[in-house]
Amino acid sequence: MGYHMGGGAVLGLSDPTVTAAGSDARFVTFKCESNTGPVRFYYIEKKPGEEGEVSGPFSADEYAQVENAKMLPPHSWTARP
């Protein structure tokens, strides 16, 4: 999380940071980046009347396989560069 100062500057960015997300009726998807590690992907399966189940972290290659198998929604939101 951080404060967008304009011109691409962000103050107080924490590590790791969600940089992309998406959702549909069944899933919420996230892409997390950090300054100290690899990009990781997660998804939450929505379950009516109970807490969703978080799956991950996945590498980009692992996530591509899961994304296709489960028909996960694409990331429709991306953090500003």
mmCIF file of N, CA and C in Angstrom:
data_model
loop_
_atom_site.group_PDB
_atom_site.id
_atom_site.type_symbol
_atom_site.label_atom_id
_atom_site.label_comp_id
_atom_site.label_asym_id
_atom_site.label_seq_id
_atom_site.Cartn_x
_atom_site.Cartn_y
_atom_site.Cartn_z
ATOM 1 N N MET A 1 0.853 -1.176 0.000
ATOM 2 C CA MET A 1 0.000 0.000 0.000
ATOM 3 C C MET A 1 0.892 1.230 0.000
ATOM 4 N N GLY A 2 0.382 2.278 -0.565
ATOM 5 C CA GLY A 2 1.160 3.498 -0.608
ATOM 6 C C GLY A 2 0.321 4.679 -1.039
ATOM 7 N N TYR A 3 0.918 5.834 -0.987
ATOM 8 C CA TYR A 3 0.268 7.073 -1.383
ATOM 9 C C TYR A 3 0.817 7.485 -2.738
ATOM 10 N N HIS A 4 -0.075 7.595 -3.733
ATOM 11 C CA HIS A 4 0.342 7.979 -5.082
ATOM 12 C C HIS A 4 0.605 9.472 -5.091
ATOM 13 N N MET A 5 1.844 9.858 -5.389
ATOM 14 C CA MET A 5 2.239 11.263 -5.339
ATOM 15 C C MET A 5 2.218 11.923 -6.711
ATOM 16 N N GLY A 6 1.858 11.182 -7.755
ATOM 17 C CA GLY A 6 1.852 11.729 -9.107
ATOM 18 C C GLY A 6 3.177 11.503 -9.802
ATOM 19 N N GLY A 7 3.155 11.533 -11.105
ATOM 20 C CA GLY A 7 4.375 11.351 -11.874
ATOM 21 C C GLY A 7 5.030 9.996 -11.674
ATOM 22 N N GLY A 8 4.253 8.995 -11.255
ATOM 23 C CA GLY A 8 4.794 7.660 -11.038
ATOM 24 C C GLY A 8 5.412 7.441 -9.676
ATOM 25 N N ALA A 9 5.439 8.461 -8.819
ATOM 26 C CA ALA A 9 6.040 8.330 -7.487
ATOM 27 C C ALA A 9 5.015 7.821 -6.481
ATOM 28 N N VAL A 10 5.440 6.878 -5.636
ATOM 29 C CA VAL A 10 4.595 6.335 -4.579
ATOM 30 C C VAL A 10 5.382 6.386 -3.278
ATOM 31 N N LEU A 11 4.764 6.914 -2.224
ATOM 32 C CA LEU A 11 5.394 7.020 -0.912
ATOM 33 C C LEU A 11 4.860 5.926 -0.005
ATOM 34 N N GLY A 12 5.741 5.201 0.666
ATOM 35 C CA GLY A 12 5.337 4.219 1.663
ATOM 36 C C GLY A 12 4.866 2.900 1.099
ATOM 37 N N LEU A 13 5.325 2.529 -0.076
ATOM 38 C CA LEU A 13 4.926 1.272 -0.688
ATOM 39 C C LEU A 13 5.410 0.111 0.167
ATOM 40 N N SER A 14 4.501 -0.788 0.497
ATOM 41 C CA SER A 14 4.869 -1.935 1.326
ATOM 42 C C SER A 14 5.242 -3.116 0.443
ATOM 43 N N ASP A 15 5.787 -4.122 1.047
ATOM 44 C CA ASP A 15 6.296 -5.275 0.331
ATOM 45 C C ASP A 15 5.649 -6.528 0.898
ATOM 46 N N PRO A 16 4.989 -7.396 0.185
ATOM 47 C CA PRO A 16 4.656 -7.344 -1.233
ATOM 48 C C PRO A 16 3.416 -6.499 -1.507
ATOM 49 N N THR A 17 3.188 -6.194 -2.767
ATOM 50 C CA THR A 17 2.094 -5.330 -3.181
ATOM 51 C C THR A 17 1.246 -6.017 -4.239
ATOM 52 N N VAL A 18 -0.077 -5.932 -4.101
ATOM 53 C CA VAL A 18 -0.980 -6.427 -5.141
ATOM 54 C C VAL A 18 -0.887 -5.465 -6.313
ATOM 55 N N THR A 19 -0.506 -5.981 -7.473
ATOM 56 C CA THR A 19 -0.342 -5.140 -8.656
ATOM 57 C C THR A 19 -1.368 -5.431 -9.739
ATOM 58 N N ALA A 20 -2.159 -6.496 -9.567
ATOM 59 C CA ALA A 20 -3.227 -6.807 -10.516
ATOM 60 C C ALA A 20 -4.245 -7.688 -9.807
ATOM 61 N N ALA A 21 -5.509 -7.565 -10.220
ATOM 62 C CA ALA A 21 -6.573 -8.359 -9.615
ATOM 63 C C ALA A 21 -7.719 -8.524 -10.603
ATOM 64 N N GLY A 22 -8.505 -9.542 -10.381
ATOM 65 C CA GLY A 22 -9.687 -9.786 -11.198
ATOM 66 C C GLY A 22 -10.680 -10.610 -10.406
ATOM 67 N N SER A 23 -11.911 -10.705 -10.901
ATOM 68 C CA SER A 23 -12.905 -11.520 -10.210
ATOM 69 C C SER A 23 -14.046 -11.878 -11.152
ATOM 70 N N ASP A 24 -14.760 -12.922 -10.771
ATOM 71 C CA ASP A 24 -16.016 -13.288 -11.403
ATOM 72 C C ASP A 24 -16.901 -13.858 -10.301
ATOM 73 N N ALA A 25 -17.971 -14.538 -10.649
ATOM 74 C CA ALA A 25 -18.901 -15.055 -9.645
ATOM 75 C C ALA A 25 -18.278 -16.144 -8.770
ATOM 76 N N ARG A 26 -17.210 -16.789 -9.248
ATOM 77 C CA ARG A 26 -16.620 -17.910 -8.508
ATOM 78 C C ARG A 26 -15.267 -17.635 -7.872
ATOM 79 N N PHE A 27 -14.485 -16.707 -8.448
ATOM 80 C CA PHE A 27 -13.109 -16.522 -8.000
ATOM 81 C C PHE A 27 -12.707 -15.054 -7.929
ATOM 82 N N VAL A 28 -11.699 -14.782 -7.074
ATOM 83 C CA VAL A 28 -10.978 -13.506 -7.053
ATOM 84 C C VAL A 28 -9.519 -13.872 -7.302
ATOM 85 N N THR A 29 -8.846 -13.143 -8.192
ATOM 86 C CA THR A 29 -7.454 -13.441 -8.530
ATOM 87 C C THR A 29 -6.561 -12.251 -8.203
ATOM 88 N N PHE A 30 -5.316 -12.539 -7.822
ATOM 89 C CA PHE A 30 -4.361 -11.497 -7.446
ATOM 90 C C PHE A 30 -2.982 -11.803 -8.007
ATOM 91 N N LYS A 31 -2.273 -10.765 -8.379
ATOM 92 C CA LYS A 31 -0.855 -10.845 -8.733
ATOM 93 C C LYS A 31 -0.121 -9.980 -7.718
ATOM 94 N N CYS A 32 0.877 -10.532 -7.044
ATOM 95 C CA CYS A 32 1.639 -9.796 -6.028
ATOM 96 C C CYS A 32 3.096 -9.694 -6.454
ATOM 97 N N GLU A 33 3.639 -8.490 -6.333
ATOM 98 C CA GLU A 33 5.045 -8.260 -6.649
ATOM 99 C C GLU A 33 5.736 -7.698 -5.421
ATOM 100 N N SER A 34 7.022 -7.983 -5.315
ATOM 101 C CA SER A 34 7.805 -7.457 -4.201
ATOM 102 C C SER A 34 9.176 -7.044 -4.715
ATOM 103 N N ASN A 35 9.836 -6.220 -3.944
ATOM 104 C CA ASN A 35 11.190 -5.794 -4.298
ATOM 105 C C ASN A 35 12.224 -6.858 -3.966
ATOM 106 N N THR A 36 11.829 -7.834 -3.155
ATOM 107 C CA THR A 36 12.803 -8.793 -2.649
ATOM 108 C C THR A 36 12.585 -10.222 -3.115
ATOM 109 N N GLY A 37 11.532 -10.476 -3.884
ATOM 110 C CA GLY A 37 11.260 -11.850 -4.287
ATOM 111 C C GLY A 37 10.564 -11.922 -5.628
ATOM 112 N N PRO A 38 10.222 -13.130 -6.026
ATOM 113 C CA PRO A 38 9.582 -13.318 -7.324
ATOM 114 C C PRO A 38 8.118 -12.865 -7.321
ATOM 115 N N VAL A 39 7.564 -12.677 -8.508
ATOM 116 C CA VAL A 39 6.140 -12.385 -8.665
ATOM 117 C C VAL A 39 5.378 -13.646 -8.282
ATOM 118 N N ARG A 40 4.323 -13.483 -7.505
ATOM 119 C CA ARG A 40 3.504 -14.607 -7.053
ATOM 120 C C ARG A 40 2.042 -14.345 -7.384
ATOM 121 N N PHE A 41 1.304 -15.426 -7.615
ATOM 122 C CA PHE A 41 -0.106 -15.348 -7.970
ATOM 123 C C PHE A 41 -0.929 -16.141 -6.964
ATOM 124 N N TYR A 42 -2.146 -15.651 -6.693
ATOM 125 C CA TYR A 42 -3.068 -16.282 -5.752
ATOM 126 C C TYR A 42 -4.473 -16.220 -6.331
ATOM 127 N N TYR A 43 -5.339 -17.100 -5.839
ATOM 128 C CA TYR A 43 -6.764 -16.947 -6.122
ATOM 129 C C TYR A 43 -7.556 -17.363 -4.895
ATOM 130 N N ILE A 44 -8.743 -16.803 -4.783
ATOM 131 C CA ILE A 44 -9.667 -17.141 -3.702
ATOM 132 C C ILE A 44 -10.916 -17.710 -4.350
ATOM 133 N N GLU A 45 -11.304 -18.900 -3.912
ATOM 134 C CA GLU A 45 -12.550 -19.488 -4.387
ATOM 135 C C GLU A 45 -13.669 -19.021 -3.473
ATOM 136 N N LYS A 46 -14.667 -18.354 -4.057
ATOM 137 C CA LYS A 46 -15.799 -17.851 -3.279
ATOM 138 C C LYS A 46 -16.697 -19.019 -2.895
ATOM 139 N N LYS A 47 -17.157 -18.997 -1.635
ATOM 140 C CA LYS A 47 -18.049 -20.035 -1.141
ATOM 141 C C LYS A 47 -19.204 -19.358 -0.415
ATOM 142 N N PRO A 48 -20.404 -19.400 -0.982
ATOM 143 C CA PRO A 48 -21.549 -18.723 -0.360
ATOM 144 C C PRO A 48 -21.748 -19.163 1.089
ATOM 145 N N GLY A 49 -21.888 -18.182 1.969
ATOM 146 C CA GLY A 49 -22.157 -18.453 3.367
ATOM 147 C C GLY A 49 -20.944 -18.836 4.196
ATOM 148 N N GLU A 50 -19.761 -18.828 3.612
ATOM 149 C CA GLU A 50 -18.553 -19.131 4.380
ATOM 150 C C GLU A 50 -17.367 -18.384 3.786
ATOM 151 N N GLU A 51 -16.248 -18.438 4.501
ATOM 152 C CA GLU A 51 -15.050 -17.752 4.020
ATOM 153 C C GLU A 51 -14.515 -18.434 2.773
ATOM 154 N N GLY A 52 -14.000 -17.617 1.864
ATOM 155 C CA GLY A 52 -13.372 -18.170 0.674
ATOM 156 C C GLY A 52 -12.063 -18.850 1.022
ATOM 157 N N GLU A 53 -11.647 -19.743 0.161
ATOM 158 C CA GLU A 53 -10.411 -20.485 0.377
ATOM 159 C C GLU A 53 -9.304 -19.900 -0.490
ATOM 160 N N VAL A 54 -8.195 -19.503 0.134
ATOM 161 C CA VAL A 54 -7.067 -18.913 -0.591
ATOM 162 C C VAL A 54 -6.143 -20.023 -1.081
ATOM 163 N N SER A 55 -5.770 -19.947 -2.349
ATOM 164 C CA SER A 55 -4.815 -20.893 -2.928
ATOM 165 C C SER A 55 -3.629 -20.116 -3.478
ATOM 166 N N GLY A 56 -2.446 -20.626 -3.249
ATOM 167 C CA GLY A 56 -1.232 -19.960 -3.694
ATOM 168 C C GLY A 56 -0.245 -19.921 -2.550
ATOM 169 N N PRO A 57 0.920 -19.428 -2.762
ATOM 170 C CA PRO A 57 1.389 -18.707 -3.945
ATOM 171 C C PRO A 57 1.765 -19.658 -5.081
ATOM 172 N N PHE A 58 1.605 -19.154 -6.311
ATOM 173 C CA PHE A 58 1.991 -19.859 -7.522
ATOM 174 C C PHE A 58 2.997 -19.013 -8.291
ATOM 175 N N SER A 59 3.947 -19.677 -8.933
ATOM 176 C CA SER A 59 4.829 -18.979 -9.872
ATOM 177 C C SER A 59 4.003 -18.666 -11.122
ATOM 178 N N ALA A 60 4.547 -17.886 -12.033
ATOM 179 C CA ALA A 60 3.827 -17.546 -13.266
ATOM 180 C C ALA A 60 3.490 -18.804 -14.065
ATOM 181 N N ASP A 61 4.423 -19.741 -14.164
ATOM 182 C CA ASP A 61 4.175 -20.977 -14.911
ATOM 183 C C ASP A 61 3.115 -21.836 -14.233
ATOM 184 N N GLU A 62 3.207 -21.974 -12.914
ATOM 185 C CA GLU A 62 2.209 -22.750 -12.170
ATOM 186 C C GLU A 62 0.832 -22.122 -12.304
ATOM 187 N N TYR A 63 0.783 -20.797 -12.183
ATOM 188 C CA TYR A 63 -0.494 -20.097 -12.242
ATOM 189 C C TYR A 63 -1.144 -20.249 -13.614
ATOM 190 N N ALA A 64 -0.371 -20.208 -14.678
ATOM 191 C CA ALA A 64 -0.920 -20.363 -16.030
ATOM 192 C C ALA A 64 -1.648 -21.698 -16.163
ATOM 193 N N GLN A 65 -1.095 -22.749 -15.578
ATOM 194 C CA GLN A 65 -1.740 -24.062 -15.620
ATOM 195 C C GLN A 65 -3.033 -24.071 -14.813
ATOM 196 N N VAL A 66 -2.986 -23.509 -13.600
ATOM 197 C CA VAL A 66 -4.174 -23.450 -12.742
ATOM 198 C C VAL A 66 -5.242 -22.559 -13.378
ATOM 199 N N GLU A 67 -4.811 -21.437 -13.939
ATOM 200 C CA GLU A 67 -5.727 -20.487 -14.580
ATOM 201 C C GLU A 67 -6.526 -21.173 -15.685
ATOM 202 N N ASN A 68 -5.863 -21.973 -16.497
ATOM 203 C CA ASN A 68 -6.544 -22.689 -17.575
ATOM 204 C C ASN A 68 -7.434 -23.801 -17.042
ATOM 205 N N ALA A 69 -6.939 -24.581 -16.086
ATOM 206 C CA ALA A 69 -7.687 -25.715 -15.550
ATOM 207 C C ALA A 69 -8.961 -25.279 -14.830
ATOM 208 N N LYS A 70 -8.884 -24.207 -14.064
ATOM 209 C CA LYS A 70 -10.032 -23.741 -13.278
ATOM 210 C C LYS A 70 -10.826 -22.642 -13.977
ATOM 211 N N MET A 71 -10.337 -22.196 -15.147
ATOM 212 C CA MET A 71 -10.975 -21.103 -15.890
ATOM 213 C C MET A 71 -11.098 -19.855 -15.007
ATOM 214 N N LEU A 72 -9.961 -19.465 -14.406
ATOM 215 C CA LEU A 72 -9.926 -18.286 -13.540
ATOM 216 C C LEU A 72 -10.131 -17.023 -14.369
ATOM 217 N N PRO A 73 -10.747 -15.996 -13.769
ATOM 218 C CA PRO A 73 -10.950 -14.743 -14.501
ATOM 219 C C PRO A 73 -9.626 -14.010 -14.715
ATOM 220 N N PRO A 74 -9.530 -13.258 -15.805
ATOM 221 C CA PRO A 74 -8.307 -12.488 -16.043
ATOM 222 C C PRO A 74 -8.198 -11.327 -15.060
ATOM 223 N N HIS A 75 -7.019 -10.782 -14.933
ATOM 224 C CA HIS A 75 -6.816 -9.594 -14.110
ATOM 225 C C HIS A 75 -7.383 -8.399 -14.867
ATOM 226 N N SER A 76 -8.470 -7.850 -14.359
ATOM 227 C CA SER A 76 -9.133 -6.714 -15.014
ATOM 228 C C SER A 76 -8.685 -5.380 -14.427
ATOM 229 N N TRP A 77 -7.971 -5.421 -13.306
ATOM 230 C CA TRP A 77 -7.431 -4.215 -12.675
ATOM 231 C C TRP A 77 -5.924 -4.375 -12.593
ATOM 232 N N THR A 78 -5.200 -3.329 -12.942
ATOM 233 C CA THR A 78 -3.745 -3.317 -12.844
ATOM 234 C C THR A 78 -3.307 -2.003 -12.216
ATOM 235 N N ALA A 79 -2.354 -2.076 -11.274
ATOM 236 C CA ALA A 79 -1.825 -0.862 -10.641
ATOM 237 C C ALA A 79 -1.173 0.013 -11.695
ATOM 238 N N ARG A 80 -1.274 1.299 -11.509
ATOM 239 C CA ARG A 80 -0.623 2.236 -12.430
ATOM 240 C C ARG A 80 0.880 2.084 -12.350
ATOM 241 N N PRO A 81 1.552 2.129 -13.510
ATOM 242 C CA PRO A 81 3.022 2.019 -13.480
ATOM 243 C C PRO A 81 3.659 3.238 -12.860
#
